[in-house]
Coordinates of C-alpha atoms in Angstrom, one line a residue:
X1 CA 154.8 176.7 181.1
X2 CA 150.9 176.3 180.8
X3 CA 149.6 174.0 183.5
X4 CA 148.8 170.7 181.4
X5 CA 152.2 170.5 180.3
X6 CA 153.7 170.9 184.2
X7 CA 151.0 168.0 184.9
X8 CA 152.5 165.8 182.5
X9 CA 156.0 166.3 184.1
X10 CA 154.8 166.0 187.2
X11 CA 152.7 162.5 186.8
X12 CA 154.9 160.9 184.8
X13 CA 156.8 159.3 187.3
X14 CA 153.7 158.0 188.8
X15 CA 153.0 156.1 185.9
X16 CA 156.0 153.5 186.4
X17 CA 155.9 150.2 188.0
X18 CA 152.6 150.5 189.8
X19 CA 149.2 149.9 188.5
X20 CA 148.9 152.4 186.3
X21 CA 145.4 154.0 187.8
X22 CA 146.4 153.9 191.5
X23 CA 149.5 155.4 190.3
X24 CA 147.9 158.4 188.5
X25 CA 145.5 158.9 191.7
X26 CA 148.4 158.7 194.1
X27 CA 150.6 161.3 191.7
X28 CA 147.1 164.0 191.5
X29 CA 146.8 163.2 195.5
X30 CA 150.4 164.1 196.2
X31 CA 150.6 167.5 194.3
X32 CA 146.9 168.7 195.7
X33 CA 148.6 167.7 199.4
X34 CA 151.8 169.5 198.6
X35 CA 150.1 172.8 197.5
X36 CA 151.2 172.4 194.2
X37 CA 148.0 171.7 192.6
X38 CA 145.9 174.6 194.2
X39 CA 142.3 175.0 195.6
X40 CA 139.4 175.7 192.8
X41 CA 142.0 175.0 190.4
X42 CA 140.4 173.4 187.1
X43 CA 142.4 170.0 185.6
X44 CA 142.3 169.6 182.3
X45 CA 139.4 167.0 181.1
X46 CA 140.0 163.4 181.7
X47 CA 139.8 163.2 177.7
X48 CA 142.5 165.5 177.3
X49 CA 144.6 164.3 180.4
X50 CA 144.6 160.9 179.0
X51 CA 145.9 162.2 175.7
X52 CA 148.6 163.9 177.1
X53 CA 149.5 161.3 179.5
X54 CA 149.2 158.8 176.9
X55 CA 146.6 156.7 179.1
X56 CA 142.8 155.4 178.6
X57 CA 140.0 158.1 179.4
X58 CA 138.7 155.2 181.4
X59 CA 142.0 155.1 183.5
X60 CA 141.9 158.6 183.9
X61 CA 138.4 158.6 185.3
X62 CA 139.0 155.7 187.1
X63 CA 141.7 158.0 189.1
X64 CA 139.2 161.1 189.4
X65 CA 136.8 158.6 190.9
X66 CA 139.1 158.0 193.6
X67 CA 140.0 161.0 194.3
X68 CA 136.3 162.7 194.0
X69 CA 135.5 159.7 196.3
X70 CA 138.7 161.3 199.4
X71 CA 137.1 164.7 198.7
X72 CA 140.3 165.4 197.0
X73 CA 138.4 166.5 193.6
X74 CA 134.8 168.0 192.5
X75 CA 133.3 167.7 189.1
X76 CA 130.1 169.7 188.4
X77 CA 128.3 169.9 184.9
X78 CA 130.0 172.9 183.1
X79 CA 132.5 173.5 185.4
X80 CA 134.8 170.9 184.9
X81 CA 136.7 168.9 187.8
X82 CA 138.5 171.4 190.4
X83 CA 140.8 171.0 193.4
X84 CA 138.6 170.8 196.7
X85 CA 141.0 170.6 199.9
X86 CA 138.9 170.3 202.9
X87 CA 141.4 171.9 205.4
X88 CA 142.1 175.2 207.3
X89 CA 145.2 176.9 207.8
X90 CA 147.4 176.1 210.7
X91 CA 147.9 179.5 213.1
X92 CA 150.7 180.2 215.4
X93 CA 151.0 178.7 219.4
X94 CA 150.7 181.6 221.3
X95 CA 152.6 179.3 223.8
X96 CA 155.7 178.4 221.5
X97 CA 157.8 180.9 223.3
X98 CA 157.5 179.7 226.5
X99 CA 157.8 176.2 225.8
X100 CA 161.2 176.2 224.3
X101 CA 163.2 175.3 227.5
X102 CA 166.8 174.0 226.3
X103 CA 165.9 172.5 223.5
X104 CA 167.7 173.3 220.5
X105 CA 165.5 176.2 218.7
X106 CA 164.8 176.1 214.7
X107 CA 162.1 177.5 214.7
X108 CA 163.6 181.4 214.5
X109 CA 165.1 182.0 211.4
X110 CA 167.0 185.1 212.5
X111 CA 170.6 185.9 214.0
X112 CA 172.1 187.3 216.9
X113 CA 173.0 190.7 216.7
X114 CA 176.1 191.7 215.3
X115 CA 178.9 193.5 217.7
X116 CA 178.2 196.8 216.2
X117 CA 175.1 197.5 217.2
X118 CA 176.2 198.0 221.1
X119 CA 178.4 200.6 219.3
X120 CA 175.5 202.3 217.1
X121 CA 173.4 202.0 220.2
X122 CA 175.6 204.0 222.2
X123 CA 176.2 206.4 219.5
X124 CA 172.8 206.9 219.1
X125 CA 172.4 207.7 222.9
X126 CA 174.9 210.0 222.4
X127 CA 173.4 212.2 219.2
X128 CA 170.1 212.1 221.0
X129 CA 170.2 215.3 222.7
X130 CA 169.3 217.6 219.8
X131 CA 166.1 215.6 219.3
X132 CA 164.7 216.2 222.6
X133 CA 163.8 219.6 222.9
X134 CA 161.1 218.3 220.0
X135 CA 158.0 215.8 220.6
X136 CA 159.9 213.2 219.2
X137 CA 157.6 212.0 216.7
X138 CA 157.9 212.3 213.3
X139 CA 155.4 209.6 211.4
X140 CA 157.4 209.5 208.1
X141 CA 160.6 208.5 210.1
X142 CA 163.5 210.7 210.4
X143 CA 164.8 212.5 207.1
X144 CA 168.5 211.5 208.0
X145 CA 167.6 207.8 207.7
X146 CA 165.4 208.2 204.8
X147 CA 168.2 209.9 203.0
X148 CA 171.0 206.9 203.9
X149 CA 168.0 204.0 202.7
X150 CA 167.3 206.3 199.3
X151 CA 171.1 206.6 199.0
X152 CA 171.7 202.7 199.0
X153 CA 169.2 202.0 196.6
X154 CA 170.1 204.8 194.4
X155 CA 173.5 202.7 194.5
X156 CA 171.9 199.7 193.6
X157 CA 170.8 201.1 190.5
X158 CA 167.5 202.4 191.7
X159 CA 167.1 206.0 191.9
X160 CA 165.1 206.9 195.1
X161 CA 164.7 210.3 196.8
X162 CA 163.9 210.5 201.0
X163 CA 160.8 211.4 200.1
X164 CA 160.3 207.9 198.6
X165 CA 161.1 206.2 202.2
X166 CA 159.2 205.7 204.9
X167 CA 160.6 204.2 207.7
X168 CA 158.6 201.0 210.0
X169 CA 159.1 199.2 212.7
X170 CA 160.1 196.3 210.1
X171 CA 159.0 195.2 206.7
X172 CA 156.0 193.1 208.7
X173 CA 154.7 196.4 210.0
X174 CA 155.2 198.0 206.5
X175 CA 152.9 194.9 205.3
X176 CA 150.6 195.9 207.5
X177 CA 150.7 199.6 206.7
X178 CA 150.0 199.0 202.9
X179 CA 147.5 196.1 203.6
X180 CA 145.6 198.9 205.6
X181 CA 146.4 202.0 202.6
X182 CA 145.7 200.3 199.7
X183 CA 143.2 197.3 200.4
X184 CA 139.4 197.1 201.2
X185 CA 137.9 194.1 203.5
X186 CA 137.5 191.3 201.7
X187 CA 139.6 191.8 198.5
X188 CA 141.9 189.4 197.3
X189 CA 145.8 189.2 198.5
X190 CA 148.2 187.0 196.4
X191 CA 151.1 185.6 198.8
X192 CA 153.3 182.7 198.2
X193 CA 153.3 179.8 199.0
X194 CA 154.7 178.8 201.3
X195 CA 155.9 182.0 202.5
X196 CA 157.2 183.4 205.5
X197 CA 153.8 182.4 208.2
X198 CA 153.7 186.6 209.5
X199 CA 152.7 187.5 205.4
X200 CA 149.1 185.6 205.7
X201 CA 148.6 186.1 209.1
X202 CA 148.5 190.3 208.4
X203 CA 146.4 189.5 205.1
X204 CA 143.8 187.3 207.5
X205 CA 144.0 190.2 210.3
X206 CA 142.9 192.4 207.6
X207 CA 139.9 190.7 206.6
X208 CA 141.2 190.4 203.3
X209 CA 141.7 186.9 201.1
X210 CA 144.7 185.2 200.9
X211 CA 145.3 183.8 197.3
X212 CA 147.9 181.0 196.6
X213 CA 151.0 181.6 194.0
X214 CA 153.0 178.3 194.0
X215 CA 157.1 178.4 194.8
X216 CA 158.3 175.0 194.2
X217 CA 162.0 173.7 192.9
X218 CA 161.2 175.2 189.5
X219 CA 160.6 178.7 190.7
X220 CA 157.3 180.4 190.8
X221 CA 154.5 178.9 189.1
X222 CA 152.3 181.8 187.3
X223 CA 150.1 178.8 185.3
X224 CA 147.6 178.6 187.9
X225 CA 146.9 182.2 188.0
X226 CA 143.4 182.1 187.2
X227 CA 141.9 185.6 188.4
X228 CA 142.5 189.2 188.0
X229 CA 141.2 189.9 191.0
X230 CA 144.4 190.5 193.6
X231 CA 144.6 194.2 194.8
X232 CA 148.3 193.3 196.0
X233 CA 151.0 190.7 195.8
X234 CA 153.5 190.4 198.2
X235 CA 156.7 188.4 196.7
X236 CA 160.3 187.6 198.2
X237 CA 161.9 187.2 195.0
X238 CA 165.8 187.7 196.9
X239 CA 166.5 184.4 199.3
X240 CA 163.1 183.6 199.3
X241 CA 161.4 182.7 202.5
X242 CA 161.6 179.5 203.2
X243 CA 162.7 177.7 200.3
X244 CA 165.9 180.0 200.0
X245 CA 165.3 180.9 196.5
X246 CA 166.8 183.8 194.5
X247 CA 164.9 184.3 191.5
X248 CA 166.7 185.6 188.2
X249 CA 165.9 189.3 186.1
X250 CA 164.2 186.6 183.9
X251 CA 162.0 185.1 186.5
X252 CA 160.8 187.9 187.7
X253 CA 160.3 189.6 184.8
X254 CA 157.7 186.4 183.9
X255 CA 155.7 186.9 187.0
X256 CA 155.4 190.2 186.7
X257 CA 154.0 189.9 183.6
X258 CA 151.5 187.4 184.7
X259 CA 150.2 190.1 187.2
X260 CA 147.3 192.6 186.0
X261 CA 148.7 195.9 185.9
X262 CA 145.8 196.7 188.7
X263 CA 147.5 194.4 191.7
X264 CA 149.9 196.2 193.4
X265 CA 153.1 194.5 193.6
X266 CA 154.7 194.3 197.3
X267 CA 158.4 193.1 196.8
X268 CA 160.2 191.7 200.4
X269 CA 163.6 192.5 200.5
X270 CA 164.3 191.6 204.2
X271 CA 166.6 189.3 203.1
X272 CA 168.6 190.7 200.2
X273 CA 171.9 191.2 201.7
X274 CA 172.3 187.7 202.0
X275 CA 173.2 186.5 198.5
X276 CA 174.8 182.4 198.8
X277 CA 176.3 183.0 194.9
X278 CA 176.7 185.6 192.1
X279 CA 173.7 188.1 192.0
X280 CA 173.0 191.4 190.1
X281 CA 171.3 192.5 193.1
X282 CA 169.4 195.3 191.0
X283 CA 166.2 195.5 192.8
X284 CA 163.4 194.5 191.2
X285 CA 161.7 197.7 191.2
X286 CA 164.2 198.6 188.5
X287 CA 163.2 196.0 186.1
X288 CA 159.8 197.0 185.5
X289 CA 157.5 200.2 184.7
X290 CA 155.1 199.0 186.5
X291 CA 154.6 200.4 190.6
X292 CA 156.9 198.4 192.7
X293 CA 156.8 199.1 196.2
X294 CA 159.9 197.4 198.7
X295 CA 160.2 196.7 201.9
X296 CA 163.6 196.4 203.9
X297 CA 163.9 196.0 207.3
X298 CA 167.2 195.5 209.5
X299 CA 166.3 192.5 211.3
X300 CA 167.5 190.0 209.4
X301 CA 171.1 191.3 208.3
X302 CA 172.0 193.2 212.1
X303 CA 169.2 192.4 215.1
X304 CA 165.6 192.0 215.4
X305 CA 165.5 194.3 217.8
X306 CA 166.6 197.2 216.5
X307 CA 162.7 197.0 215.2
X308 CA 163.5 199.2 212.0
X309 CA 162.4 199.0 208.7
X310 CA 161.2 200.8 205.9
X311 CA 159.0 200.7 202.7
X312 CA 160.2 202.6 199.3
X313 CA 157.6 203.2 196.8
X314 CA 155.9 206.4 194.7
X315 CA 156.0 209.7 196.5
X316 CA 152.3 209.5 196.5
X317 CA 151.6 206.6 198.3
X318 CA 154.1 206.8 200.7
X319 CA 152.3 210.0 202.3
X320 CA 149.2 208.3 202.0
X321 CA 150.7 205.4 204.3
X322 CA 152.1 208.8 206.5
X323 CA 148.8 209.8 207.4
X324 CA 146.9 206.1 207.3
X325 CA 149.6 205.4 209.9
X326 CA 149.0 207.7 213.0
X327 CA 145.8 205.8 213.5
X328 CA 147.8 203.4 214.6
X329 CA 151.6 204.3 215.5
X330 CA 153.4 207.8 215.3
X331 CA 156.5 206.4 213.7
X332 CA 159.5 204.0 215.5
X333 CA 161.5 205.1 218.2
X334 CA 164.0 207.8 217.5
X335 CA 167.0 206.4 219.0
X336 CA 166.4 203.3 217.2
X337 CA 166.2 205.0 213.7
X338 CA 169.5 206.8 214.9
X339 CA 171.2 203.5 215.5
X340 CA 169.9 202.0 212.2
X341 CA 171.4 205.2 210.7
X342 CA 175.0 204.3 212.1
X343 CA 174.6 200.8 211.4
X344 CA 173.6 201.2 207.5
X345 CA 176.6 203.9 207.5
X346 CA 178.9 201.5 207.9
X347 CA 177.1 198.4 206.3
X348 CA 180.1 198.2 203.7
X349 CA 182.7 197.4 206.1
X350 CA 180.2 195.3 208.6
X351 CA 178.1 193.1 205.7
X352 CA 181.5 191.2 204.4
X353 CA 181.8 189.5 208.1
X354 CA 178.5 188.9 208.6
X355 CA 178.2 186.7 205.3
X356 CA 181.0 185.1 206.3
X357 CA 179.4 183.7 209.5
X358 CA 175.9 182.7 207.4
X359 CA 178.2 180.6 204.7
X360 CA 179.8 178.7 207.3
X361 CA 176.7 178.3 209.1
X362 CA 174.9 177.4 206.0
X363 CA 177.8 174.7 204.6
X364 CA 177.8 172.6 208.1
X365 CA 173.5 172.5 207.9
X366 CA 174.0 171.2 204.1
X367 CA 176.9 169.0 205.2
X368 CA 175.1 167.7 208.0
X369 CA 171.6 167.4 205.4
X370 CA 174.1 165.0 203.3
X371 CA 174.0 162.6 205.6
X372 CA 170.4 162.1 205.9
X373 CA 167.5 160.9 203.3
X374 CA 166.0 163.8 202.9
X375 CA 165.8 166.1 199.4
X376 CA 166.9 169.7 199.2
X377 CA 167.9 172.1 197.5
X378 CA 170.9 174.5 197.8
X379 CA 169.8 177.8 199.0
X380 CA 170.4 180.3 196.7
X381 CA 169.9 183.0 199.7
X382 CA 168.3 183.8 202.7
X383 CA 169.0 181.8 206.1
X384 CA 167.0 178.8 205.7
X385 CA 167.0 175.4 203.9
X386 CA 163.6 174.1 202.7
X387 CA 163.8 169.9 203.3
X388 CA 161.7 167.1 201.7
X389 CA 161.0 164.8 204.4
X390 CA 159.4 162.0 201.4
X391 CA 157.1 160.0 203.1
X392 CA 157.5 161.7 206.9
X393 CA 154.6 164.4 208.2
X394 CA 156.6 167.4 209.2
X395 CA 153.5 168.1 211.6
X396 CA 154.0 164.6 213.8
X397 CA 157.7 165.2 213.5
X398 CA 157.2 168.9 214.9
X399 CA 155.4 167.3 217.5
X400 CA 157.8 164.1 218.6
X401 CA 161.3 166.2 218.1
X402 CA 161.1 168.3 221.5
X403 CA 161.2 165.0 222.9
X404 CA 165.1 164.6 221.0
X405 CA 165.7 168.3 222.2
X406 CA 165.1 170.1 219.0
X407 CA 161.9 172.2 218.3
X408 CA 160.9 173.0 214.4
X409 CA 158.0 174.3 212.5
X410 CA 155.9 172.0 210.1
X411 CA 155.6 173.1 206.8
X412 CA 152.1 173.6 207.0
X413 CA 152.7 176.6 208.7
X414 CA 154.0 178.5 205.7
X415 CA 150.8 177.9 203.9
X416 CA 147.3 179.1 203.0
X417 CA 146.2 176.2 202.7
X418 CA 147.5 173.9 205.1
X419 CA 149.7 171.7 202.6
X420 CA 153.1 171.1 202.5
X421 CA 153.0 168.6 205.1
X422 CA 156.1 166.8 204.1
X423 CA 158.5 170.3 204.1
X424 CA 160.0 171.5 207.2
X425 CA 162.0 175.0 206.8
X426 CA 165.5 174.5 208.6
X427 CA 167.2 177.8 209.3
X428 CA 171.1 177.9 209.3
X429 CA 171.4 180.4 212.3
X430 CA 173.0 178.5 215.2
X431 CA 176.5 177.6 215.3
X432 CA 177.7 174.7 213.0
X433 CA 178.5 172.3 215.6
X434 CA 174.6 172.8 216.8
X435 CA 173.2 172.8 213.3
X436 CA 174.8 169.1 213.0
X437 CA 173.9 167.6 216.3
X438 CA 170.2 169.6 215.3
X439 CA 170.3 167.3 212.4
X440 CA 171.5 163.9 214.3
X441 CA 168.3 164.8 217.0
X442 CA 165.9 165.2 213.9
X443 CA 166.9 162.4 212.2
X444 CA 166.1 160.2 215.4
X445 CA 162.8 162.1 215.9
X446 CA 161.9 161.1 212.1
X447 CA 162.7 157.3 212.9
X448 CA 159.7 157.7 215.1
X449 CA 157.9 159.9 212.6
X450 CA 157.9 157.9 209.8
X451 CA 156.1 155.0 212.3
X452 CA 153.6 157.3 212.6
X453 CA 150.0 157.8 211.6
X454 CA 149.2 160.4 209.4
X455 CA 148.2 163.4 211.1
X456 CA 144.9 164.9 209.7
X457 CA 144.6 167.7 207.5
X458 CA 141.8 169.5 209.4
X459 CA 143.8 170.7 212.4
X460 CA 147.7 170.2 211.3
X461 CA 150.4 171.3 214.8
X462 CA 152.2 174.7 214.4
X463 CA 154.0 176.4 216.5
X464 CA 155.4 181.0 216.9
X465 CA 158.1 181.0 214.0
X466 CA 160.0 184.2 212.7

C-alpha cells in the first residue's frame, strides 16, 4: 500500500468531531511522534493531500503551518515538505542492573533456564576430555554442533550443510560479526522499528547509519522505503521483537521484494521456536533466491547463558566471517558448544514443555492487560506484548513505576529515532501470578503518569533491556 493511501487511513479519524484543521495537525503530529511517519520522509503536496482527504488546500496548509511552526515539518522550494524530528536516540543505563533491587523486573525479556541444561552441562563436562589434548579453539565453532544446527534446518525445509554454520556467542554477536564482514563506516543499516534496542546499538558501534523500516499493527511498512542505499537489513520476521509479530510467506515475500537485491538481508531467528498459533515455520531463507543469512541463538528457547548461537548463510561468507572474527574472539567456549549440542539433541522432547510454560505465562499477561485501558495486540510469537498506553508517556511511567515496585523500559528505547513514546514492550516471562500483580502496580504508576507533563523528546529515560 503506497504511502498516500496509508495517510488517508491513518488521518481519517482525526477528521471527526474536532475542528477539522487542529484535527489534521494533531493526526500528522501523532504518527511523526509514534515513528510511523519517518524522518526526511516526503508528504504528499498539500494540493494533493487535500484531495485525498477531501479537505481545502487552505486547511491542509493551515495544518503544515502548525506543524512547520513545532519543528515537526520542513518545506523547501523543490523539495517538498519532509518529516524533521529534532530528537536523539535514547541509549541504555549502564546502571539499570544494579538498580533493580526487589522490584518486579520487565525489563528482561528472557527466561530462566530450563532443567536440562544442569544435565547438558554436566554431560558436557563429562565428553570434554578428548578436547583437551587440543588448544581448544576452533573459530568456525565445533563441526559436531555445526552438523546438529544444519541438520535442523535441513528439517525445516532448508537444506544447510556444516559448512554453512558458524557458531557465536549469540545471534547479537553474530550481528556484530556480519556488521564488521560485510559493512564499511558510514553505510547505511536498515533495522526495524522498533526493534530489539542491542540491533541499533551494534549498527551505531559500527559507525554505520541506522535506517528506519516501520512495524506497526499492519505489519511492515515498505512505502516509505525511499533509498537503495542499505548494505544490510536486519529483520525478525518470527515473534518479532517487541511487538510479538509473526509475519506470513506473503509478508515477507513483500518486503523482500521492496529490498534492492544489493542489501544484504540479515533474518533474526532468536525467537522462532516460540510460535503462539499455527505457523509453517519454513525459514525464510527458503522463500527467496535472494542471499539470506540467519541467525539463531539458544538464549531465548533454553538460557542466556549458555552464550551460544550461530549464523547460517553462503559457504562463502561464512569463512569470510571465520577469519574477520579472530580479530576479535577465537570462537565460544567449548564446553558451552558441547552443552548446546546436547540440548538441541533433545529439543524435540524439551521444546513441547517449554511452550507450555510461555502460553500460560502469556494468557495471565493478556488476561491481566484486559482489565486495563490500554490497546494491544495478541502476540503472534515471541515473549513479549507490545502495549498502547493512548495518551500516557511510557518514558515518565518508566520513571514513576520503581516507585510501585515494577521496573519497565519506555518505548523509546526500541527506536532510531526516539519515538514511540506511548508503547512500552511487556515481556510474559515471570510467573502468572507476578505478571498480574506487575500489571495492578503499572496501572497505579500510570494514574500518576497520565498527570504528568510531557517528557521531552531531546533526552527521553531508558534503562539495560534484553
Amino acid at each position: 500500500m503506497a504511502l498516500p493511501d496509508r495517510l488517508v487511513g491513518w488521518l481519517t479519524p482525526y477528521l471527526a468531531g474536532r475542528p477539522v484543521t487542529h484535527g489534521l495537525a494533531e493526526g500528522l503530529r501523532g504518527l511523526i511522534l509514534d515513528g510511523r511517519l519517518l524522518p526526511e520522509v516526503r508528504l504528499p503536496s498539500e494540493r494533493a493531500l487535500a484531495e485525498a482527504l477531501g479537505l481545502s488546500r487552505a486547511t491542509v496548509t493551515s495544518a503544515f503551518d502548525v506543524l512547520r511552526g513545532e519543528g515537526l515539518l520542513r518545506s523547501r522550494p523543490g523539495d517538498g515538505t519532509r518529516i524533521v524530528l529534532p530528537s536523539h536516540r535514547p541509549y541504555a543505563d549502564p546502571d539499570g542492573v544494579a538498580r533493580r533491587g526487589d522490584a518486579i523486573d520487565l525489563t528482561a525479556a528472557v527466561l530462566p533456564a530450563v532443567d536440562a541444561v544442569d544435565e547438558a552441562m554436566r554431560h558436557a563436562a563429562f565428553q570434554l576430555s578428548p578436547f583437551l589434548t587440543g588448544a581448544g579453539v576452533h573459530p568456525s565453532g565445533l563441526d559436531e554442533l555445526r552438523a546438529v544446527i544444519a541438520d535442523r534446518y535441513t528439517r525445516r525445509g532448508l537444506p544447510t550443510t556444516g559448512e554453512q554454520v558458524l557458531i557465536t556467542s549469540g545471534a547479537l554477536h553474530g550481528w556484530n560479526l556480519l556488521l564488521g564482514a560485510v559493512a564499511s563506516p558510514g553505510a547505511h543499516i536498515l533495522v526495524e522499528q522498533p526493534t530489539y534496542p542491542s540491533v541499533v546499538d551494534a549498527v551505531l558501534a559500527h559507525r554505520l547509519r541506522p535506517l528506519p523500516l516501520p512495524v506497526d499493527e499492519d505489519g511492515w511498512d515498505v512505502s516509505q522505503l525511499s533509498s537503495n542505499r542499505a548494505a544490510l537489513a536486519h529483520l525478525t520476521f518470527d515473534g518479532h521483537n517487541p511487538t510479538g509479530r509473526w509475519a506470513s510467506d506473503a509478508e515477507r515475500g513483500a518486503v523482500l521484494a521492496a529490498l534492492p537485491r544489493s542489501t544484504l538481508v540479515v533474518c533474526d531467528e532468536t525467537l522462532v521456536d516460540f510460535p503462539h498459533q499455527a505457523v509453517t515455520g519454513t525459514p525464510t531463507a527458503a522463500l527467496t533466491g535472494r542471499t539470506v543469512v540467519t541467525l539463531g541463538s539458544m538464549s531465548k528457547t533454553f538460557w542466556p547463558g549458555l552464550r551460544v548461537g550461530w549464523i547460517r548463510g553462503p559457504v562463502g561468507l561464512v569463512s569470510r566471517i571465520a577469519a574477520v572474527r579472530t580479530g576479535v574472539d577465537l570462537g565460544p567456549a567449548v564446553v558451552g558448544q558441547l552443552a548446546a549440542r546436547h540440548l538441541l539433541d533433545r529439543a524435540d522432547q524439551l521444546l513441547p514443555a517449554r511452550r507450555r510454560v510461555v502460553a500460560a505465562r502469556r494468557s495471565a499477561l493478556l488476561e491481566a492487560l484486559d482489565t486495563a485501558p490500554w490497546p494491544h495486540q495478541r502476540p503472534g510469537g515471541g515473549l513479549s506484548v507490545w502495549v498502547d498506553l493512548g495518551g500516557i508517556s511510557s518514558t515518565d511511567l518508566a520513571r514513576l513505576a520503581p516507585e510501585h515496585g515494577v521496573r519497565v523500559t519506555p518505548g523509546p528505547r526500541f527506536t532510531v529515532t526516539g519515538t514511540h513514546d506511548r508503547h512500552l514492550r511487556l515481556p510474559f516471562v515471570l510467573p502468572p501470578a507476578t505478571l498480574a500483580d506487575a500489571v495492578r502496580r503499572l496501572s497505579e504508576a500510570a494514574t500518576r503518569a497520565g498527570r504528568a507533563r510531557r517528557p521531552s523528546r531531546q533526552a527521553p529515560y531508558s534503562s539495560w533491556v534484553v
